[in-house]
Amino acid sequence: MDDYLSGEEDDYYYSSDQESLDGLDNEESNLQLVSSRINTAKVITKESLLAAQREDLRRVMELLSLKEHHARTLLIHYRWDVEKLFAVLVEKGRDSLFSGAGLTVLEHHRRRDSSSVSHSSMMSCDICIEEVPGYQMTRMDCGHCFCNNCWAGHFTVKINEGQSKSIRCMAHKCNAICDEDVVRTLVSKSQPDLAEKFDRFLIESYIEDNKMVKWCPSAPHCGNAIRVEDDELCEVECSCGFQFCFSCSYQAHSPCSCLMLELWRKKCHDESETVNWITVHTKACPKCYKPVEKNGGCNLVTCICGQSFCWLCGEATGKDHNWSSISGHSCGRYQEDKKKQMERAKRDLYRYMHYHNRYKAHMDSSKLEDKLRDTILEKVTISEKRQLQLKDFSWVTNGLHRLFRSRRVLSYSYPFAFYMFGDELFKDEMSSEEREIKQNLFEDQQQQLEANVEKLSKFLEEPFEQFDDDKVMQIRIQVINLSVAVDTLCKKMFECIENDLLGSLQLGIHNISPYRSKGIERASDFYTSRSSKEAVGEICQPSNCGTSGRNSEETSCSSRKRPRKDGSHRNSQTTLLDLNLPAAAMERK
Amino acid sequence: MIDFSRVQKELQDCDKDKDASGIRVCPKSDSLTRLTGTIPGPIGTPYEGGTFQIDITIPDGYPFEPPKMQFSTKVWHPNISSQSGAICLDVLKDQWSPALTLKTALVSIQALLSAPEPKDPQDAVVAEQYMKNYQVFVSTARYWTETFAKNSSLDEKVKRLVEMGFGDAQVRTALESSGGDENVALEKLCSG
Ligand SMILES: [Zn+2]
Ligand SMILES: [Zn+2]
Ligand SMILES: [Zn+2]
Ligand SMILES: [Zn+2]
Ligand SMILES: [Zn+2]
Ligand SMILES: [Zn+2]
Ligand SMILES: [Zn+2]
C-alpha cells in the first residue's frame, strides 16, 4: 500500500465499507464546492449593484431621516463607510457631519415645486446675465438660484469632467453639492445620454470609493464586484470562477503574504537576476566599461578595446603577467572579498533559481490540469452512463477541486520559503541554527504535500471510464484518500507557518489568508446572501424577503428578484459537500 | 457653444468702469474667442507704474469652464512663469465658478501681483529668490516692470544716458542695479 502520510496513515484511512460508500450517492450531484454555511462575501452584479447600494443608503436615511440623495452625498464623502459616518456624527454632531460633506439641508426644506421663486415674474440669472421667467429658474438647497439653461451647462461640463460624484453649486465659494435629482432632471431634458452617464458614475461610486467592495480582477472582466463584511484579509472566488486576494487583487496566493508576492513578482519580472548573472560572469572594463567575460584560467583579462585588467579586482594593468601574478599589480586581501562577493552572488542566483523552478513547475502543472478538467469531467459523464455498480462519481470532481487548491498552495509555498528562509526579510529574526531547523520542518511538509499532489494528479488522469467495477473502486479509494491527505497536509502547512515560522509580530506585516478546507470562499449572490442571513438555512421564498420592517421600496426590490430566482438561489438551496469533514465522516453521513 | 452674449455683456460692463478700475478687456479679433486684458500694476508693489497685458482665450464651455489666461507682458513673479507668462491661480483652475467673470479673474490676477504665494510657485527660480533674497527679488521685479511694462523702454533710457557720455555696458549695469530707475542710475554713474 502507498504511504499517504508518513507515519500517520492510519488516521487518514477510512473503512472501505461498501454500505457507507453507497450512502453518498444521492447527495453529491452538485459540482460546486460551496459550504451551506452563510457566506460573508457577496457578488455584486450589474443588476444587484443598485440594491447593494440601497442597503447602506437606507441605514443612513433611517438614522438621520434624510432623503436618498442627501444620504448618497454623505456616503460618497465618507467613502461608503457607514461606521465611520456614524462615528463622525457621534463625535462632531450633525451640522459638522453635513457641512464637511458639502450638504445643506435646510430646516424649512423648500420643495422644488413650491413657490419661493415666483413663476411668472422675470428674474435675473447672474450667470448668463439674462432676464428669465421664474419657472425657468432653479434654486439649490444652499439658496443660490440660477436659470435652468445655466445649471444644465454647468452639469454637462462637470459630468464630462468625471465629477458626477460631487458637483458643486455654481456660486463662487459655495461648497454645497447639487441635488442629484435636479441634476438628473435638468440634464435628461436635453441630453439623456449624459444623464445616464451621471447615474452610472453615482452607482459605480459604490464600488470605486468603497474599501469593502472591489471589482473582480478577472481579465476579461466579468462585470462583477465583490463585497466583504469586514476588511480582514481573505481570498474570495467570484461567481465567474476567478479566485483572488481581496487585499491586493492579485490571484489567490496563500501561503505567500501580499508583501512576499509583490517582492516575488518583481523579482521574477525584473532583469535583476540576469544582471546578477552578468556580475557573476562578466566584469566591466576599467577603460570603456563594456562587460568582459573571463576566457581562461588566468586572472588577466583583455577587453576588445585593448585594455587589460585584473579579473579579481577590476583594476587596469599591463599585459605582462604569469599564472600567479600580474607584474606591477597586487590585490592582496581585497582579492578575498571580491571572491566572496562573487560566490555570494552566484549562490543567491542559484538559490533563486531553485525556488523559481519549482514554483514555475507547479504553476505550469496547474495550467495543464486546468485544461484537463474538461477531459476528466467528460470521463465522469461517460462513466455515469455505463452499467456499473458505482453510480456516483462526485469523488472525481472533489478530487479535482482538491488538486487545484493544493497545487496552488504548493506553487506559492516556494516563494514563501524563498523569503522565509532567505536574508531579504527575516535576516535578523532568527539565528542560522534556528533557521535550519525551521527550514527542515517546513520542507518536510512541503515534500509530503508535493508527493501526494502528484499522486492525486496521476490517479485522476487514469482512464477510469474504461475500467471495470473493481478497478474503478480502487481508483476511487485512492482519490478519496489522497484528497483527504492533501487537505490535511495543506492545513498542517498553514498551521506550521502560523505557529512555528512567523511570530505574532511578523504576522502583522505578513498577513496570510487562512487555509480553508472547503476551498476559497465563493462569494454568494447579493440577494441570496441577504435573505439567508435573515432565515438561516431556509430556502428563501421571494415572499420571505420583504419581512422585518422593510418599507415599500423594499418590496419593489424583492419583486425584482423574481426573474433571477433560478440562478441566484442555486448556491444556498443545494445541499453541498462539506469538504471540511474528513472523507471518513462524509462516508458515514 | 460659447455664450457670446455673455462675453459681449461682460465687455460692456467692464468698459463702464474702466477708468475707475484701470482694468480693460478688448477683443483681438471679431470672434470674441481671443481677447486681451490689461491690468495696472498694484500700487506699493514692484509692479507699480507698469501696465500688464494678458492673453485671454475663451474655451467652448465658457462660462462653465474657466477662461485661459496668460501674461503677454514679461513679469518677474513667483506664481507667473518668467518664460511663458503662465499663471498659477486657483480661480483659473479648480476654483473657477461660472459666477466669476473675465473682470473678476483679472482682479484676482491683480491681487496675485500684490500677494505672491511662493509656496505654490509657477516659477521655481523666482520663488526661491523671493524666499531667500527678498531684496534682490524686489529689484529684479522692478527692473522687469520698468523694462517690459512701461512705455518708456529700456533702450530709450540707455540711449539718453549714453548721450550724456557714459559707456553702453556701464549704463545697462547701472540701470539694472537701480531697478530701471533712470535717476538712480544717473546718480550711480556720476558717483563713480
Ligand atoms: Zn442663466
Ligand atoms: Zn450655492
Ligand atoms: Zn469575476
Ligand atoms: Zn494579496
Ligand atoms: Zn575596454
Ligand atoms: Zn594569461
Ligand atoms: Zn588585482
PDB file of C-alpha atoms in Angstrom, chain A residues 128-131, chain B residues 3-16 32:
ATOM      1  CA  CYS A 128     -25.952  84.309 -18.369  1.00  0.00           C
ATOM      2  CA  ILE A 129     -26.899  87.823 -17.259  1.00  0.00           C
ATOM      3  CA  GLU A 130     -30.361  87.421 -18.792  1.00  0.00           C
ATOM      4  CA  GLU A 131     -33.860  88.127 -17.561  1.00  0.00           C
TER       5      GLU A 131
ATOM      6  CA  ASP B   3     -22.129  82.053 -24.747  1.00  0.00           C
ATOM      7  CA  PHE B   4     -21.066  85.081 -26.799  1.00  0.00           C
ATOM      8  CA  SER B   5     -23.897  87.196 -25.499  1.00  0.00           C
ATOM      9  CA  ARG B   6     -22.499  86.859 -22.012  1.00  0.00           C
ATOM     10  CA  VAL B   7     -18.970  87.699 -23.204  1.00  0.00           C
ATOM     11  CA  GLN B   8     -20.422  90.703 -25.023  1.00  0.00           C
ATOM     12  CA  LYS B   9     -22.214  91.823 -21.855  1.00  0.00           C
ATOM     13  CA  GLU B  10     -19.064  91.346 -19.834  1.00  0.00           C
ATOM     14  CA  LEU B  11     -17.136  93.565 -22.226  1.00  0.00           C
ATOM     15  CA  GLN B  12     -19.755  96.301 -21.975  1.00  0.00           C
ATOM     16  CA  ASP B  13     -19.835  96.008 -18.206  1.00  0.00           C
ATOM     17  CA  CYS B  14     -16.068  96.195 -17.986  1.00  0.00           C
ATOM     18  CA  ASP B  15     -15.968  99.189 -20.271  1.00  0.00           C
ATOM     19  CA  LYS B  16     -18.273 101.157 -17.954  1.00  0.00           C
ATOM     20  CA  LEU B  32     -14.600  87.130 -29.237  1.00  0.00           C
TER      21      LEU B  32
END
